Amino acid sequence: MEGPHDDVLHRTPCVQEGLGSSPAQKHQRVSFLPQPEVAIIERSWDTTSKMSEQRYQIFQGSEVTNEMLVEAAKLFTDNYGIWGEQSPRSGKRVTLNASRLRNDYLPDHASTSYVRVVVDGNLAGNAIACRWNYDGKTICWITQLVVGKDYRERGLATGMLRSLRIAADDMYGIITSHPAACLAAASTFGTTIEKVPLDFIVTNAESVMKASPISYIQNAKLCGSLFNEEDLTGMVSGVNTEFFVDHQEPLDALASVQEYWDWPLGGLPDGHEYLLLMQGKSRRSSSRSSRH
């Protein structure tokens, strides 16, 4: 959370891509580099018809260098946003430094993965995931998702999430203020946003999150009518982070989303973020097969 003298991030926001663009035409090939790095190289045409090369690189948390962290922190700081009116730093840019990034998102005691996408030699986006075991199940939680403003609406966020996905994952989770991040996560890990199983969230969220090695997930306060019928915030599934970042961009995105989809997660009050928890696709298929 925001401290009185600390202008860095204390929890995990997600900066996502824009909405409404058509998928870019692309040709893809996959190459396997010496472990631990895997690169998926995509060549695509952007809106100006200029061909670009997209390289996805995956690392275990322990393999992320300080230089990579400095680049990731700068990407976040340059693209996340500003503090909202209820913050004592209202109007100032939300910042993150390399040390905080390491300690909060890639701690030594946790199993973490880092993926970045480089477009024509420039860092265009990155994402971090943390995995832990709960009740015999593997939980994969997206703790950061950032796409640079100049590289949005190209499918980069979805590409990074797909790079992080593995067959052994039983559940996927994300806390984010951005509806576009919810759309990308739902389509990558589960189903369409309209078919997100709210009953699965209310049944599993609290116990799964309490088992997390990441403190902001473990200590998150569940919020919304899904968890409390007397909740009056207008939110359905979310958490109260007291992270008072300006919500104008997410609210504009939400208005666009609601023109095309039946949005299931409700409104977005100040200081709150959406919560998604989904069963992995392969696990759902196995469950259905076992019932027949």
XYZ file of C-alpha atoms in Angstrom:
292
model
C 0.000 0.000 0.000
C 1.069 3.610 -0.272
C 3.124 4.694 2.714
C 3.418 8.285 3.941
C 7.003 8.687 2.693
C 7.340 6.010 0.031
C 6.654 6.823 -3.598
C 7.007 3.249 -4.852
C 4.562 0.467 -5.542
C 3.499 -1.726 -2.633
C 1.246 -4.139 -4.506
C 0.721 -5.370 -7.991
C -1.109 -3.341 -10.610
C -1.491 -4.459 -14.180
C -1.016 -2.150 -17.128
C -2.801 -3.719 -20.074
C -3.359 -3.228 -23.726
C -6.061 -1.111 -25.302
C -9.350 -2.396 -26.599
C -11.190 -2.611 -29.851
C -8.442 -3.221 -32.388
C -8.522 -6.111 -34.794
C -5.878 -8.858 -34.421
C -2.687 -8.102 -36.324
C -1.703 -10.306 -39.212
C 1.323 -12.374 -38.191
C 3.519 -15.366 -38.940
C 4.932 -17.304 -35.994
C 7.765 -19.680 -35.404
C 9.029 -21.105 -32.131
C 12.695 -21.554 -31.309
C 14.148 -23.086 -28.171
C 17.213 -21.334 -26.827
C 19.602 -22.865 -24.263
C 17.680 -23.165 -21.019
C 16.359 -21.352 -19.076
C 15.326 -18.938 -21.829
C 12.664 -19.725 -24.428
C 11.976 -17.281 -27.230
C 8.779 -17.197 -29.260
C 9.431 -14.978 -32.244
C 6.483 -13.376 -34.018
C 6.669 -11.144 -37.057
C 3.667 -8.892 -37.433
C 2.466 -5.741 -39.139
C 1.442 -2.852 -36.920
C -1.160 -0.218 -37.763
C 1.299 1.655 -39.986
C 1.969 -1.542 -42.010
C 5.546 -1.624 -40.740
C 6.789 -5.127 -40.038
C 8.070 -5.756 -36.508
C 9.719 -8.634 -34.677
C 8.409 -9.659 -31.271
C 10.627 -11.804 -29.062
C 9.245 -13.382 -25.872
C 11.886 -14.360 -23.301
C 11.146 -16.390 -20.157
C 13.275 -16.611 -17.013
C 12.987 -18.130 -13.565
C 12.929 -15.452 -10.886
C 16.426 -16.292 -9.641
C 17.798 -15.721 -13.150
C 16.527 -12.157 -13.491
C 19.478 -9.772 -13.376
C 19.601 -6.357 -11.738
C 19.918 -4.777 -15.180
C 16.680 -6.468 -16.239
C 14.988 -5.226 -13.065
C 16.063 -1.642 -13.734
C 14.571 -1.867 -17.231
C 11.362 -3.429 -15.885
C 10.998 -0.767 -13.181
C 11.437 1.997 -15.754
C 8.827 0.379 -18.018
C 6.380 0.350 -15.132
C 7.098 3.899 -13.988
C 6.805 5.304 -17.506
C 3.513 3.550 -18.257
C 1.454 2.847 -15.163
C -0.238 6.104 -14.290
C -0.680 8.730 -11.578
C -1.976 8.799 -8.032
C -5.663 9.607 -7.647
C -7.384 12.393 -5.744
C -7.607 10.415 -2.499
C -3.855 9.922 -2.364
C -1.577 12.462 -0.647
C 0.503 12.283 -3.852
C -2.414 13.112 -6.106
C -1.310 13.871 -9.653
C 2.204 12.472 -9.214
C 3.409 9.471 -11.188
C 3.279 6.067 -9.513
C 6.833 4.754 -9.397
C 8.583 1.452 -8.805
C 12.282 0.787 -8.275
C 14.362 -2.305 -8.980
C 14.876 -3.163 -5.317
C 11.168 -3.145 -4.576
C 10.479 -5.165 -7.689
C 12.907 -7.852 -6.523
C 11.711 -7.949 -2.915
C 7.957 -7.833 -3.545
C 7.528 -9.784 -6.772
C 10.595 -12.015 -7.145
C 11.476 -12.938 -3.531
C 13.977 -15.742 -2.965
C 11.496 -17.812 -0.934
C 8.917 -17.986 -3.760
C 8.727 -19.841 -7.078
C 8.487 -17.055 -9.656
C 8.771 -16.587 -13.415
C 9.464 -13.498 -15.478
C 8.574 -13.011 -19.143
C 9.387 -10.000 -21.274
C 8.609 -9.127 -24.856
C 11.136 -7.212 -26.936
C 9.881 -5.534 -30.109
C 12.532 -4.532 -32.624
C 15.102 -4.455 -29.835
C 12.999 -2.409 -27.385
C 11.451 -3.654 -24.142
C 7.721 -3.429 -24.879
C 6.180 -5.341 -21.993
C 6.728 -7.773 -19.152
C 4.859 -10.001 -16.743
C 5.629 -11.826 -13.502
C 3.976 -14.967 -12.148
C 4.259 -16.680 -8.780
C 3.403 -20.340 -8.197
C 2.581 -22.073 -4.950
C 0.878 -25.256 -3.785
C -2.450 -25.317 -2.019
C -4.374 -28.461 -1.074
C -2.426 -30.517 -3.610
C -3.007 -28.003 -6.402
C -0.609 -25.690 -8.245
C -1.652 -22.042 -8.195
C -0.256 -19.648 -10.814
C -0.819 -15.977 -9.957
C -0.002 -13.077 -12.260
C 1.582 -10.470 -10.006
C 2.525 -7.922 -12.655
C 1.500 -7.264 -16.259
C 2.812 -4.211 -18.106
C 2.635 -3.182 -21.772
C 4.260 0.051 -22.940
C 1.882 2.681 -24.276
C 3.474 2.611 -27.724
C 2.965 -1.157 -28.036
C -0.635 -1.691 -26.981
C -3.387 -3.259 -29.095
C -0.922 -5.747 -30.596
C -1.750 -8.799 -28.478
C 1.470 -8.591 -26.463
C -0.194 -9.064 -23.068
C -1.953 -12.217 -24.244
C 1.321 -13.463 -25.724
C 3.120 -13.025 -22.401
C 0.353 -14.763 -20.452
C 0.415 -17.686 -22.854
C 4.176 -17.919 -22.381
C 3.676 -18.274 -18.625
C 0.942 -20.913 -18.863
C 1.921 -24.572 -18.252
C -0.139 -27.764 -18.245
C 0.570 -28.494 -14.570
C -1.257 -25.355 -13.383
C -4.557 -26.052 -11.634
C -5.680 -22.480 -10.993
C -4.836 -19.001 -12.280
C -5.365 -15.763 -10.425
C -4.922 -12.037 -10.943
C -5.735 -8.825 -9.079
C -5.934 -5.795 -11.370
C -7.726 -2.499 -11.798
C -7.750 -2.779 -15.598
C -10.668 -4.525 -17.370
C -8.452 -5.283 -20.380
C -6.147 -7.308 -18.130
C -9.195 -9.284 -16.976
C -10.181 -9.955 -20.582
C -6.694 -11.185 -21.479
C -6.432 -13.400 -18.409
C -9.896 -14.884 -18.849
C -9.312 -15.772 -22.502
C -5.800 -17.125 -21.882
C -6.400 -19.130 -18.740
C -10.097 -19.848 -18.639
C -12.876 -18.797 -20.978
C -14.558 -15.602 -22.126
C -15.063 -12.946 -19.471
C -18.835 -13.497 -19.607
C -18.415 -17.132 -18.564
C -16.048 -16.572 -15.633
C -17.360 -18.917 -12.880
C -18.143 -16.638 -9.963
C -19.064 -19.621 -7.790
C -15.515 -20.951 -8.240
C -14.098 -17.598 -7.088
C -16.211 -17.348 -3.947
C -15.489 -20.970 -3.004
C -11.719 -20.858 -3.443
C -10.391 -17.291 -3.334
C -9.862 -16.758 0.373
C -8.088 -20.043 1.128
C -5.955 -19.947 -2.039
C -4.821 -16.370 -1.412
C -3.996 -16.984 2.259
C -1.545 -19.676 1.133
C 0.347 -17.277 -1.153
C 4.009 -16.449 -0.414
C 3.417 -12.940 -1.818
C 2.336 -10.650 0.999
C -0.064 -8.368 -0.904
C -2.018 -11.409 -2.137
C -1.990 -13.105 1.249
C -3.238 -9.975 3.028
C -5.742 -8.759 0.420
C -9.198 -7.849 1.741
C -11.901 -9.519 -0.339
C -14.602 -7.120 -1.445
C -17.820 -7.168 -3.460
C -21.307 -8.605 -3.368
C -19.899 -12.041 -4.226
C -18.332 -12.200 -0.758
C -20.745 -10.020 1.181
C -24.385 -9.606 0.198
C -24.501 -6.303 2.097
C -21.603 -4.820 0.139
C -22.627 -1.427 -1.262
C -19.532 -0.579 -3.336
C -21.047 -1.764 -6.620
C -18.220 -4.247 -7.022
C -18.964 -7.943 -7.505
C -15.535 -9.609 -7.214
C -12.547 -7.643 -6.036
C -10.237 -6.600 -3.244
C -9.866 -3.415 -1.253
C -6.192 -2.535 -1.723
C -6.426 1.091 -0.603
C -4.164 1.726 -3.576
C -5.544 5.075 -4.679
C -4.255 5.289 -8.207
C -6.239 7.359 -10.700
C -8.927 5.144 -12.264
C -9.849 7.273 -15.275
C -8.146 5.004 -17.817
C -9.584 1.750 -16.365
C -13.058 3.306 -16.162
C -12.867 4.415 -19.796
C -11.815 0.869 -20.716
C -14.676 -0.547 -18.634
C -17.184 1.567 -20.556
C -15.814 0.181 -23.825
C -15.880 -3.394 -22.529
C -19.488 -3.090 -21.421
C -20.501 -2.152 -24.963
C -19.511 -5.617 -26.168
C -19.553 -7.952 -23.153
C -21.794 -8.713 -20.217
C -19.273 -7.618 -17.577
C -19.524 -9.883 -14.493
C -17.191 -8.186 -11.993
C -19.151 -5.031 -11.228
C -17.965 -1.473 -10.713
C -14.514 -0.208 -9.750
C -14.528 1.960 -6.601
C -11.485 4.045 -5.740
C -8.848 2.058 -3.883
C -10.172 -1.266 -5.189
C -9.190 -3.759 -7.870
C -10.853 -6.681 -9.609
C -10.206 -10.277 -8.593
C -10.214 -13.212 -11.001
C -9.578 -16.847 -10.066
C -10.034 -19.542 -12.690
C -9.507 -23.257 -13.018
C -6.918 -24.195 -15.634
C -8.272 -25.321 -19.004
C -6.609 -28.721 -18.900
C -7.876 -29.295 -15.363
C -11.441 -28.428 -16.373
C -11.230 -30.892 -19.235
C -9.929 -33.603 -16.899
C -12.714 -32.913 -14.416
C -15.377 -33.189 -17.116
C -13.871 -36.431 -18.443
C -13.827 -38.017 -14.984
C -17.540 -37.403 -14.603
C -18.422 -39.384 -17.751
